[in-house]
C-alpha positions as a Python dict, from the first residue, in 0.01 Angstrom:
ca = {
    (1, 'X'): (0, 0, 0),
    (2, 'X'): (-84, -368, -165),
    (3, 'X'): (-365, -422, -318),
    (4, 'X'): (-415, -803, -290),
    (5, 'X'): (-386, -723, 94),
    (6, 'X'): (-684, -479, 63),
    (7, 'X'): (-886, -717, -101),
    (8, 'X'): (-785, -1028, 150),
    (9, 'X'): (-901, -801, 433),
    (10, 'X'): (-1225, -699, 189),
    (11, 'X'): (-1342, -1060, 167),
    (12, 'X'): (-1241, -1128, 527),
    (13, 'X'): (-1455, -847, 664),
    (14, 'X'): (-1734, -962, 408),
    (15, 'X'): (-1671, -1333, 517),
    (16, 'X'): (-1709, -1228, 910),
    (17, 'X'): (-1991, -1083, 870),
    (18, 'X'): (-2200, -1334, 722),
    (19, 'X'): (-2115, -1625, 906),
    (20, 'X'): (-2188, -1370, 1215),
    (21, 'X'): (-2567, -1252, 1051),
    (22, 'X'): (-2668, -1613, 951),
    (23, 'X'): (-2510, -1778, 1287),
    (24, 'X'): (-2632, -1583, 1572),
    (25, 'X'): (-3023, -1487, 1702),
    (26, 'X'): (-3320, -1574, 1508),
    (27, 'X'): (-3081, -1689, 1163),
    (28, 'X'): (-2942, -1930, 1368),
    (29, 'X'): (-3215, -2151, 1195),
    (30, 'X'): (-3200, -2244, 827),
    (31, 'X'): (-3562, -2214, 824),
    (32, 'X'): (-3569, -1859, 930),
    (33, 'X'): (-3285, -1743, 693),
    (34, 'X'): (-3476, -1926, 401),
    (35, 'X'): (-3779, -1684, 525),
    (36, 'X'): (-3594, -1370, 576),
    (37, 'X'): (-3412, -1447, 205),
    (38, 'X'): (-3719, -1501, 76),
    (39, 'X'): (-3877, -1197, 242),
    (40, 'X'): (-3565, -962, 120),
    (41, 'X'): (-3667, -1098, -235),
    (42, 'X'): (-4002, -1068, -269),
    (43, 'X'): (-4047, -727, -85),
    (44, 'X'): (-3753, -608, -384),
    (45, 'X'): (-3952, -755, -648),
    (46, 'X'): (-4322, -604, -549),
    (47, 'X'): (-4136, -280, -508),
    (48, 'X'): (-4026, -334, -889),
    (49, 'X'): (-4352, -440, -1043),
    (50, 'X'): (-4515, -122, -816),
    (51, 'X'): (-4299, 98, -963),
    (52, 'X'): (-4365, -5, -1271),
    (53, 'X'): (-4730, 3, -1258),
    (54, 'X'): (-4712, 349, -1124),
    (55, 'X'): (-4466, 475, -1348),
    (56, 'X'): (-4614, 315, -1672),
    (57, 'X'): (-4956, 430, -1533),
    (58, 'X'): (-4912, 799, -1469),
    (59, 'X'): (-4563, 915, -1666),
    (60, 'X'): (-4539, 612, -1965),
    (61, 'X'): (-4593, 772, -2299),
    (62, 'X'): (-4627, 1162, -2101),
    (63, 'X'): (-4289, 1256, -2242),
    (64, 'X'): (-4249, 1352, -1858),
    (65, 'X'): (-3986, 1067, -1787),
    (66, 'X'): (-3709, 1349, -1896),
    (67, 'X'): (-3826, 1598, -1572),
    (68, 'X'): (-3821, 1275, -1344),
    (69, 'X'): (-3485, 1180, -1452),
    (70, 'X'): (-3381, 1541, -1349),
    (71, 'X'): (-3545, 1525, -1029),
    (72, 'X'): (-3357, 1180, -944),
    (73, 'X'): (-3093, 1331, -1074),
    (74, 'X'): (-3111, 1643, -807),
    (75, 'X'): (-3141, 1398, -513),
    (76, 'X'): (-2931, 1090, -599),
    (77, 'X'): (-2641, 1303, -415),
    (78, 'X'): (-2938, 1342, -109),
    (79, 'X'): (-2989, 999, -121),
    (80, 'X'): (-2635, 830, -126),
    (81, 'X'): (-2574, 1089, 178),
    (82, 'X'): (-2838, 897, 394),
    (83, 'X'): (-2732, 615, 302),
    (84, 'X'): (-2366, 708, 364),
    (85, 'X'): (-2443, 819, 670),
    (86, 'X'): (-2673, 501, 805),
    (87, 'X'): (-2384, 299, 690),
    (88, 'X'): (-2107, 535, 870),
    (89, 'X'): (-2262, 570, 1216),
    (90, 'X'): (-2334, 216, 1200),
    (91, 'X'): (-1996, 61, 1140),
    (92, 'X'): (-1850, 352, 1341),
    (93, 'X'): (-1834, 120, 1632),
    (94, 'X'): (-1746, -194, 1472),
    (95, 'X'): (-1411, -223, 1605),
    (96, 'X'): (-1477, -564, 1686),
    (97, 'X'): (-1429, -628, 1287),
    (98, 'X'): (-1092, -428, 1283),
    (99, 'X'): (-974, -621, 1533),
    (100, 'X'): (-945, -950, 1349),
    (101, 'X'): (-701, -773, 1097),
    (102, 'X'): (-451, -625, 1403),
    (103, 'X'): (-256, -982, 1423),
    (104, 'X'): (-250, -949, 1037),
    (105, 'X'): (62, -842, 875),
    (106, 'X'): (-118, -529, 730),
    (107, 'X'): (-52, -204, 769),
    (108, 'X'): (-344, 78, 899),
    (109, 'X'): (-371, 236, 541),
    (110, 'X'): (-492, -98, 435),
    (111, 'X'): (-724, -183, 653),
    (112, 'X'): (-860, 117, 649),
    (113, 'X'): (-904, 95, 279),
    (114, 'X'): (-1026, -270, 269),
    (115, 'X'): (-1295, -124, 550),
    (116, 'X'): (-1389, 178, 277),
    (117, 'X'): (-1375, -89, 45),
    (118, 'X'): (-1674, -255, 264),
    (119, 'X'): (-1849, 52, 335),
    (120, 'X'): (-1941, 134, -6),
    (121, 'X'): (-2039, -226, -115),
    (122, 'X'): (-2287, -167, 168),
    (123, 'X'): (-2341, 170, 38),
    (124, 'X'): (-2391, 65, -334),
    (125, 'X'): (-2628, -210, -175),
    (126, 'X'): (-2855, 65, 14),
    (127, 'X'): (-2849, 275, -333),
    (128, 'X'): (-2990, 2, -524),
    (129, 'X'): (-3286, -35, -299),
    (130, 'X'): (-3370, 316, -333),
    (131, 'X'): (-3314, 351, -707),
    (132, 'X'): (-3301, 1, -879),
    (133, 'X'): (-3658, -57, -915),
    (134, 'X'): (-3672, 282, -1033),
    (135, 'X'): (-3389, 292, -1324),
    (136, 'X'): (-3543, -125, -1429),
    (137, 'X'): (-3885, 8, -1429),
    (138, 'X'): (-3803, 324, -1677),
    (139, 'X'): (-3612, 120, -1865),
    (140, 'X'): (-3855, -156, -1936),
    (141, 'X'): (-4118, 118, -2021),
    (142, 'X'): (-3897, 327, -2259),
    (143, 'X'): (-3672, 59, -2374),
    (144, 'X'): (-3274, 17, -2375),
    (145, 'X'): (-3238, 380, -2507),
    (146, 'X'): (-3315, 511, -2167),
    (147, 'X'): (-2961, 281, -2034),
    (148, 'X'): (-2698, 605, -2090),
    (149, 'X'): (-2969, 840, -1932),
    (150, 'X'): (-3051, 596, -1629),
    (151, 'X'): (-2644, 600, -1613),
    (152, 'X'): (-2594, 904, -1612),
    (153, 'X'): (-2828, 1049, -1444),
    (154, 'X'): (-2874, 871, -1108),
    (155, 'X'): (-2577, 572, -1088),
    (156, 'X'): (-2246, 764, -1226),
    (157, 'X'): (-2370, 1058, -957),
    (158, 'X'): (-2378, 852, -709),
    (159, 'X'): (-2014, 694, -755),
    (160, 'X'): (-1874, 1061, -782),
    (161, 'X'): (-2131, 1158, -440),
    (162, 'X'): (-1962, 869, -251),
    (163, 'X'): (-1611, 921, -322),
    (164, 'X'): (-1660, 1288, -255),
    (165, 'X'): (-1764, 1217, 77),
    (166, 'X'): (-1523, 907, 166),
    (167, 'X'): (-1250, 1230, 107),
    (168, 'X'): (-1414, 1447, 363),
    (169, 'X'): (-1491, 1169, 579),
    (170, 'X'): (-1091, 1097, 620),
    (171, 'X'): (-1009, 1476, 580),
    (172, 'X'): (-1273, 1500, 895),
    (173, 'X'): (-1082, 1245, 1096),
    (174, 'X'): (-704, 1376, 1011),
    (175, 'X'): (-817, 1703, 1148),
    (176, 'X'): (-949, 1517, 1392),
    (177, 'X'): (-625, 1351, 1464),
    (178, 'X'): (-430, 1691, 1484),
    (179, 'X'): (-671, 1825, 1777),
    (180, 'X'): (-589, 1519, 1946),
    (181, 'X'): (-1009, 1444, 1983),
    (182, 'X'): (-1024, 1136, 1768),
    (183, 'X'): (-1194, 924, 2044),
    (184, 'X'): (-1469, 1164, 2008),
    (185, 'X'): (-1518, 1089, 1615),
    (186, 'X'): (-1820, 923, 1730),
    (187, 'X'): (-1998, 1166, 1857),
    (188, 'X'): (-1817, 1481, 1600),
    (189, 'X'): (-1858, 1267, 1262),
    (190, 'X'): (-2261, 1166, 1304),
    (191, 'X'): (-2357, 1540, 1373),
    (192, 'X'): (-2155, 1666, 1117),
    (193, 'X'): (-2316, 1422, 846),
    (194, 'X'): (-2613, 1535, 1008),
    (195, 'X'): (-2531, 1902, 978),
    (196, 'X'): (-2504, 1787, 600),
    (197, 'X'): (-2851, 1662, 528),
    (198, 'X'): (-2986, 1944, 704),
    (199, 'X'): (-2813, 2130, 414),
    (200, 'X'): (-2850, 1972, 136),
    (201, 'X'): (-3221, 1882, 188),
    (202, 'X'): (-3334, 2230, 129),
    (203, 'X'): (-3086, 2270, -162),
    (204, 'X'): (-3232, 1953, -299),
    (205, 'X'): (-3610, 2098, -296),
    (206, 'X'): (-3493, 2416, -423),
    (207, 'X'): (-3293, 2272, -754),
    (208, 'X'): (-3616, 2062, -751),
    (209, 'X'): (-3813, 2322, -820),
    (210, 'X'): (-3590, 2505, -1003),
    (211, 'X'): (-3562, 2200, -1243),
    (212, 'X'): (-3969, 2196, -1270),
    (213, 'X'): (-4031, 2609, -1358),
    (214, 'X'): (-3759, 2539, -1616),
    (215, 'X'): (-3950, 2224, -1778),
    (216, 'X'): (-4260, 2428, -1752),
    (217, 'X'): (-4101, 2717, -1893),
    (218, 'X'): (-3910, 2546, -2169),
    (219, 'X'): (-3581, 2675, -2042),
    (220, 'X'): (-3277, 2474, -2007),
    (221, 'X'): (-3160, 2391, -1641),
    (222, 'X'): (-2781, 2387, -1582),
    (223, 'X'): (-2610, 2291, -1246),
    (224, 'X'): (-2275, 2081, -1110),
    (225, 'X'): (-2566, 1770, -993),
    (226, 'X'): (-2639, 1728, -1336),
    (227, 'X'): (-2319, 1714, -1558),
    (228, 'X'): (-2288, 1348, -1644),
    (229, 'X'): (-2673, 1368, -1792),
    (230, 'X'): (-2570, 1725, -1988),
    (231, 'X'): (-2285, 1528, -2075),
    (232, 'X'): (-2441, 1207, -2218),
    (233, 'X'): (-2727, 1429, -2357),
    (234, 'X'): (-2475, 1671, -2561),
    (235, 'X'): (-2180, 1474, -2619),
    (236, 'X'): (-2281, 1087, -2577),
    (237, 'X'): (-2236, 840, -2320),
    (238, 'X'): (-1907, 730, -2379),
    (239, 'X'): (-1775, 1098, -2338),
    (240, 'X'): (-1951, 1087, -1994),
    (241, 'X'): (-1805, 764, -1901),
    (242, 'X'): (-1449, 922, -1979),
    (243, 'X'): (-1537, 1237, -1748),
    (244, 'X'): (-1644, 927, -1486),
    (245, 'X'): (-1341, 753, -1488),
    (246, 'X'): (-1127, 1042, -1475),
    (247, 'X'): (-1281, 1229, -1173),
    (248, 'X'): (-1256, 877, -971),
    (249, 'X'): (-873, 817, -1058),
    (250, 'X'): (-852, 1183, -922),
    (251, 'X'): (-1028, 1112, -619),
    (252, 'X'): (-901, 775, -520),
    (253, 'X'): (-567, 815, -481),
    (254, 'X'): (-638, 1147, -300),
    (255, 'X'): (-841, 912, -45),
    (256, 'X'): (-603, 659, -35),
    (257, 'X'): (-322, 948, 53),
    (258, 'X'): (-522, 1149, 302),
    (259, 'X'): (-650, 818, 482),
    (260, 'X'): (-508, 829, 850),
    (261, 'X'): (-153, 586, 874),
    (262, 'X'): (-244, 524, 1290),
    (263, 'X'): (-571, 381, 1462),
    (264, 'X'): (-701, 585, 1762),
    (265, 'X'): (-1002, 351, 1924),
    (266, 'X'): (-1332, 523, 1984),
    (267, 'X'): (-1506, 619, 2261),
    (268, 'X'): (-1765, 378, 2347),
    (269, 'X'): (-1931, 561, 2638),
    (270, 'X'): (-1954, 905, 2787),
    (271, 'X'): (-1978, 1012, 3172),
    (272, 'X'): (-2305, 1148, 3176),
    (273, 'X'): (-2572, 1116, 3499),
    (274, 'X'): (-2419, 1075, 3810),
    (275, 'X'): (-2299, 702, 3914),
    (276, 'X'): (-2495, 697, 4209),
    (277, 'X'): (-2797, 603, 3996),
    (278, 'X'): (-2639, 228, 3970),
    (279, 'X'): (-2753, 166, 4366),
    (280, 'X'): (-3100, 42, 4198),
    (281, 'X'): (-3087, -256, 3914),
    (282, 'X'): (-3341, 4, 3683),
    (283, 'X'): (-3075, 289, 3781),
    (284, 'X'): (-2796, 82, 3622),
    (285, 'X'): (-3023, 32, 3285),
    (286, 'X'): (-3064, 374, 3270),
    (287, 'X'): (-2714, 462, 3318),
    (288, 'X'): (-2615, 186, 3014),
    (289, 'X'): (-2844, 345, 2815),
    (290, 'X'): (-2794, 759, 2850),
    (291, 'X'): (-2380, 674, 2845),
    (292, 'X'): (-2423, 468, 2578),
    (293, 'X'): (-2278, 567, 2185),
    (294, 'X'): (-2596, 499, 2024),
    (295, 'X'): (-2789, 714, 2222),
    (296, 'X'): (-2538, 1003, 2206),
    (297, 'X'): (-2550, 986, 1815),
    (298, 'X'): (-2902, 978, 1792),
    (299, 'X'): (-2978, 1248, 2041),
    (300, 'X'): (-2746, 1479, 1827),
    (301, 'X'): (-2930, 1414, 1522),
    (302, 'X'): (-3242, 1557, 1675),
    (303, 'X'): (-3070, 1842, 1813),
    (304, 'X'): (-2927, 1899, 1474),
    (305, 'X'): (-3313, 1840, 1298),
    (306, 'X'): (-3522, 2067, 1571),
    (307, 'X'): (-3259, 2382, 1530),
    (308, 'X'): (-3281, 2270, 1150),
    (309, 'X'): (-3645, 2259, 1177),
    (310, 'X'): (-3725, 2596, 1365),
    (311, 'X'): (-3511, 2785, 1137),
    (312, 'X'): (-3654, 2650, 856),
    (313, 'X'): (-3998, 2721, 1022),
    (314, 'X'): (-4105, 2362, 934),
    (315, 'X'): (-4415, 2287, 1096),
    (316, 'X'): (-4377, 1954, 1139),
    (317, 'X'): (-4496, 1685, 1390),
    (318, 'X'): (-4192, 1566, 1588),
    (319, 'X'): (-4119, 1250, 1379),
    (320, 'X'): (-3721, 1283, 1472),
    (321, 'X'): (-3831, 1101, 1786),
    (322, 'X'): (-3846, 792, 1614),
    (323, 'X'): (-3488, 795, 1590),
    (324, 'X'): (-3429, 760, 1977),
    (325, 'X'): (-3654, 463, 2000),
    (326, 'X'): (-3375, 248, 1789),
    (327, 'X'): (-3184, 254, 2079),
    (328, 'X'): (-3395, -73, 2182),
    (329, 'X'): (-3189, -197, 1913),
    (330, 'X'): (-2868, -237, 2145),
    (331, 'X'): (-3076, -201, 2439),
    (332, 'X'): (-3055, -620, 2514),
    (333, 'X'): (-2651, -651, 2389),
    (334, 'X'): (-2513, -378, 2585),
    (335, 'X'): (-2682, -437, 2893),
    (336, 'X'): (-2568, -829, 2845),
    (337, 'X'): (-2284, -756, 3110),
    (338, 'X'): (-2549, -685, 3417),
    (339, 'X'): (-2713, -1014, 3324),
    (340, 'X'): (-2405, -1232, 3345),
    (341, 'X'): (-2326, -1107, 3700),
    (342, 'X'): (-2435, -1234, 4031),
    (343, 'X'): (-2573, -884, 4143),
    (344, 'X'): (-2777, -778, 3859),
    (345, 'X'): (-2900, -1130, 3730),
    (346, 'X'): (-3281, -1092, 3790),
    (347, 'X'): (-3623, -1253, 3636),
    (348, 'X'): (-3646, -1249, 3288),
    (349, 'X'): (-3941, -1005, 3309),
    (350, 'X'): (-3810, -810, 3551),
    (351, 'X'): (-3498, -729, 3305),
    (352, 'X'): (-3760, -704, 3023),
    (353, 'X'): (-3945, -390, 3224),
    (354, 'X'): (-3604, -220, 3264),
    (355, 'X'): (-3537, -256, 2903),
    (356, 'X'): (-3831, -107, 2806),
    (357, 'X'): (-3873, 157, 3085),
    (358, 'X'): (-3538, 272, 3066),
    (359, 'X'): (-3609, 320, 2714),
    (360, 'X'): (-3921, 548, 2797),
    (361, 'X'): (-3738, 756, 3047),
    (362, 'X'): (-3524, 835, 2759),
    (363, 'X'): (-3832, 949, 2509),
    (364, 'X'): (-3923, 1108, 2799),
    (365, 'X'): (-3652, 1348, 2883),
    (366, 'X'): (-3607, 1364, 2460),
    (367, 'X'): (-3942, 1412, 2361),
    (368, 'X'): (-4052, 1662, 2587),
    (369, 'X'): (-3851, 1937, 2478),
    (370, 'X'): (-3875, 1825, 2119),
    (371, 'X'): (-4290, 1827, 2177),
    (372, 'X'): (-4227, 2168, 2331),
    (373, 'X'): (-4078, 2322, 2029),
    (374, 'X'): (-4314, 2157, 1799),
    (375, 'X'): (-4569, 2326, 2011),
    (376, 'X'): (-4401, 2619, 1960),
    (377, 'X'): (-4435, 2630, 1619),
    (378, 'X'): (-4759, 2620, 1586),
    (379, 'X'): (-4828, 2217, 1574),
    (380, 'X'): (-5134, 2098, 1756),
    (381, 'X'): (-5051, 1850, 2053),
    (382, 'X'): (-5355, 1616, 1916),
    (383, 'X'): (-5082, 1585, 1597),
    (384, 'X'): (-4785, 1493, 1842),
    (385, 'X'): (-5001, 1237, 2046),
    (386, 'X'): (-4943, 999, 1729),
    (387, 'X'): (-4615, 1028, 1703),
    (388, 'X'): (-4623, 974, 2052),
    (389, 'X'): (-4797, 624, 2046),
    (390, 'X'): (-4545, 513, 1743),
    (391, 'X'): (-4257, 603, 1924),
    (392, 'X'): (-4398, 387, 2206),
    (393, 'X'): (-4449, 110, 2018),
    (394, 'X'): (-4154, 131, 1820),
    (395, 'X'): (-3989, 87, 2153),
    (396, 'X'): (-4131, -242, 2166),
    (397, 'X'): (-4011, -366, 1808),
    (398, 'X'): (-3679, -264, 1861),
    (399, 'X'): (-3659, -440, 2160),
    (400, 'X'): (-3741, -737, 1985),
    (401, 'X'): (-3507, -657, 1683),
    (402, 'X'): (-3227, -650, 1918),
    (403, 'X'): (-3329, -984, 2107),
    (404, 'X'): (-3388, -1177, 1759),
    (405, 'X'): (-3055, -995, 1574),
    (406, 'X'): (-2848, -936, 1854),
    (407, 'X'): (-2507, -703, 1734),
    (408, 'X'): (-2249, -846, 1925),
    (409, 'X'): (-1937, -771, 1909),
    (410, 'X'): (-1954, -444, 1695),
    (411, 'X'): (-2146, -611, 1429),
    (412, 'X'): (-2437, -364, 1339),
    (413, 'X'): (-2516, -581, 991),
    (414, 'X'): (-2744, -762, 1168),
    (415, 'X'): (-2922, -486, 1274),
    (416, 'X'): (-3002, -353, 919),
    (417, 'X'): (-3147, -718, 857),
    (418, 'X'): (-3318, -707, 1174),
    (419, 'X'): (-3455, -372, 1061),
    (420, 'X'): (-3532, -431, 713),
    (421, 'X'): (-3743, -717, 798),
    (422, 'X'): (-3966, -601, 1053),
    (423, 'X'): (-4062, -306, 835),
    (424, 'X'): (-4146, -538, 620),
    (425, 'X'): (-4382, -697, 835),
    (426, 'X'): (-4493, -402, 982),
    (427, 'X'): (-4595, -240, 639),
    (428, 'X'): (-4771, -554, 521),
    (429, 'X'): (-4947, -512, 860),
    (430, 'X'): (-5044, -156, 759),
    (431, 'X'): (-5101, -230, 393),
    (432, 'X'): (-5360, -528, 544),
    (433, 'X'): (-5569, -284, 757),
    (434, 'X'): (-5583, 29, 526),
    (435, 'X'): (-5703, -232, 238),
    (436, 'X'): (-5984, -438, 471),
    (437, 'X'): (-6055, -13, 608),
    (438, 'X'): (-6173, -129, 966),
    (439, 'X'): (-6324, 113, 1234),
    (440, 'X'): (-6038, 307, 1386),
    (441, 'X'): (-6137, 129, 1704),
    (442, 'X'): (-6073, -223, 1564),
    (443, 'X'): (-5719, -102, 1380),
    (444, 'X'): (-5640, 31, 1752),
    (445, 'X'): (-5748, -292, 1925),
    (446, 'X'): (-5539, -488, 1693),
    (447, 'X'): (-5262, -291, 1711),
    (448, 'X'): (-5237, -336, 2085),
    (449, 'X'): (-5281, -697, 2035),
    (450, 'X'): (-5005, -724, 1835),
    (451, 'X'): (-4783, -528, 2064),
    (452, 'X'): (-4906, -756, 2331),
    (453, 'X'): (-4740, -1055, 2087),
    (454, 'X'): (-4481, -871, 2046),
    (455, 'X'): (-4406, -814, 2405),
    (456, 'X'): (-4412, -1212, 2437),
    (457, 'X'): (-4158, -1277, 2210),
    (458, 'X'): (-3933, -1088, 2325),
    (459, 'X'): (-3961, -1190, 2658),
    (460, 'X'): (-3923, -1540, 2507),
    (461, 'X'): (-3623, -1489, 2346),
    (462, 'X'): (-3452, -1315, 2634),
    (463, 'X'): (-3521, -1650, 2846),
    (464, 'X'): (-3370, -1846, 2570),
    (465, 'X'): (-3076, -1646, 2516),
    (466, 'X'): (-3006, -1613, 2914),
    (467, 'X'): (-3054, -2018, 2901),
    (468, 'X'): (-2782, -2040, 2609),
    (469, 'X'): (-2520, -1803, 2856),
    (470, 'X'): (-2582, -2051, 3090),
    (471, 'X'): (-2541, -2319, 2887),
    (472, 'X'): (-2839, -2508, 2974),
    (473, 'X'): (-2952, -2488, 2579),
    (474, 'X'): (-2773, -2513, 2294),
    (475, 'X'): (-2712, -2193, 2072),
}
């Protein structure tokens, strides 16, 4: 394997990407990606200075940074799991960005590691989110002594966490490969990563806990999670480091070995609901959308979390729902085909209404056997009924997120902007009514006004982008 190839085909995938984010949908405009940068920014840097405030508020000068450290330090592996797993099931069908390496003169070992290589830049990205502000803000409170602990306790964790899993990830697909089912890695991979935060989140509370009655106690807490910080706190940093480096030269070139030589394409869509359903234009929406990838993966994971949740006796409103209301996401790109033929063409609102209903059939069928169980358990309906109403809406915004980002082509990055930015808005939405505390009847009535606005725009934007197929605007 060469290594300048891998990093060629690193900085090509990188370079694809980006001129793919900032050139199609609403980033099309420079004005809009000079508001979504700016938007990215700012929402990192409030959630640094609120961190700060809360931890120099509550835990500054408490001596209780040390316990906190150990808590991160339980659920950095958690953590880089999620985020391991977002990135995986969304580049799982990004073939579209393999592709432009198969005319390459590159072998499938490399490409395969120059796409690992891009998964965990992603991955390191998502990890900084969640614990950046958190390691700058104990930092600037307890000053540069705090650096080794920080280190060791949440970011050289995470680097072992990651490789760990990139080695069962490829030891998944090899095995895989040898039962001749690696078409279906699409649909095995996300419910075994799901079948792996629905272990390790109770482990996580229990060392948790464990971690606390031992800092109550006085007692010294001892587990695998926290050996670099044992390390660093017994030995020294540089020791730790050592440890680091030699645990990743173990690990890499077992990934690089165990990584599969030949490419088997995914399945993209699976034969489920009978084709008769695509004698209506509504029927052929729904059968997109229940066949579709996404919606396989996502109906898996709540499988995977109500089983998780009954046996855990969680009683829990049914907030897994959410997760089949991002199918809205790729609701407008992979039902782009219908539009662009003579049968199917239809009024822009008309294709709008079968976006959206398809999309409640499907929370439908989903949610009322999810509700069911919930119900089961001993959660009121009244509690579901929310959950209910966000999933609705939610509907709505991901509509829109797929009309303004649109992932063509396999390209699910700008989804993750798409996302990232309309919680942003959403939250300063929700931030601005809990601080102004209106009657519930007001918050409601705005609410469904700006559903309403949202509901325009993305009819607006369909019109526009059926115009630019047609050519009769410019992209």
């Amino acid at each position: 394997m060469r290594v300048k190839s891998v990093v060629l085909l690193f900085r090509l995938f990188w370079l694809f990407i980006v001129r793919r984010v900032l050139g199609r949908g609403l980033l099309a405009s420079p004005a809009a990606r000079l508001s979504a940068i700016f938007l990215l920014v700012a929402a990192f840097a409030g959630f640094n200075v609120l961190s700060y405030v809360v931890i120099r508020q509550y835990l500054g000068g408490t001596g209780l940074l040390e316990p906190v450290l150990l808590f991160a330090n339980a659920s950095v592996g958690f953590w880089v799991l999620i985020a391991y797993t977002l990135i995986r099931v969304l580049f799982m069908k990004a073939d579209e960005l393999l592709k432009l390496s198969f005319n390459l003169p590159v072998t499938n070992k490399e490409r395969t590691m120059a796409f690992a290589l891009f998964e965990s830049s992603l991955v390191l990205l998502m990890t900084l989110l969640v614990f950046g502000a958190f390691s700058i803000s104990t930092v600037l409170i307890e000053g540069t002594d705090y650096i080794p602990r920080v280190l060791a306790s949440v970011w050289f964790p995470a680097i072992s966490t990651y490789l760990l899993l990139s080695l069962g990830y490829y030891l998944l697909e090899r095995g895989l490969q040898a039962l001749r089912i690696a078409r279906l890695r699409g649909l095995v991979v996300p419910m075994v990563l799901a079948l792996g935060l629905a272990v390790a989140f109770p482990q996580t509370n229990e060392q948790s806990s464990q971690i606390a009655e031992s800092y109550v106690f006085g007692r010294d807490y001892n587990a695998p999670v926290l050996l670099y910080a044992k390390l660093q706190e017994d030995v020294g940093l540089w020791f730790s480091i050592l440890v680091l480096l030699t645990t990743s030269a173990a690990l890499i070139p077992a990934i690089v070995a165990i990584a599969p030589r030949n490419y088997v394409p995914m399945r993209r869509f699976f034969a489920f609901l009978p084709s008769r359903l695509a004698g209506s234009k509504f029927g052929v929406y729904l059968l997109v959308l229940f066949r579709s990838f996404e919606t396989m993966v996502a109906v898996s994971f709540i499988i995977i979390y109500s089983v998780f949740a009954w046996f855990e006796h969680l009683v829990l409103p049914p907030y897994a729902l959410a997760l089949i209301t991002f199918q809205g996401v790729y609701a407008f790109s992979n039902s782009e085909p219908l539009r662009r033929m003579v049968t199917y063409p239809g009024r822009t609102v008309a294709n709008y209404l079968r976006l959206v209903g398809s999309q409640g059939v499907l929370l439908m069928v989903v949610g009322i056997p999810v509700v069911t169980i919930s119900v089961a358990q001993r959660v009121s309906f009244e509690a579901c009924l929310p959950v209910l109403g966000f999933c609705l809406s939610n509907i709505l915004i991901s509509t829109l997120v797929g009309i303004a980002f649109p992932p063509e082509k396999g390209n699910p990055f700008t989804v993750i902007i798409g996302v990232l930015l309309t919680m942003i808005v959403v939250m300063i939405v929700a931030l601005g009514l809990n601080v102004f505390n209106f009657d519930p009847i007001i918050s409601a009535a705005i609410f469904a006004a700006l559903n309403l606005l949202v509901v325009f725009y993305s009819i607006l934007g369909m019109r526009r982008m059926e115009r630019i197929a047609r050519h009769e605007v410019a992209a």
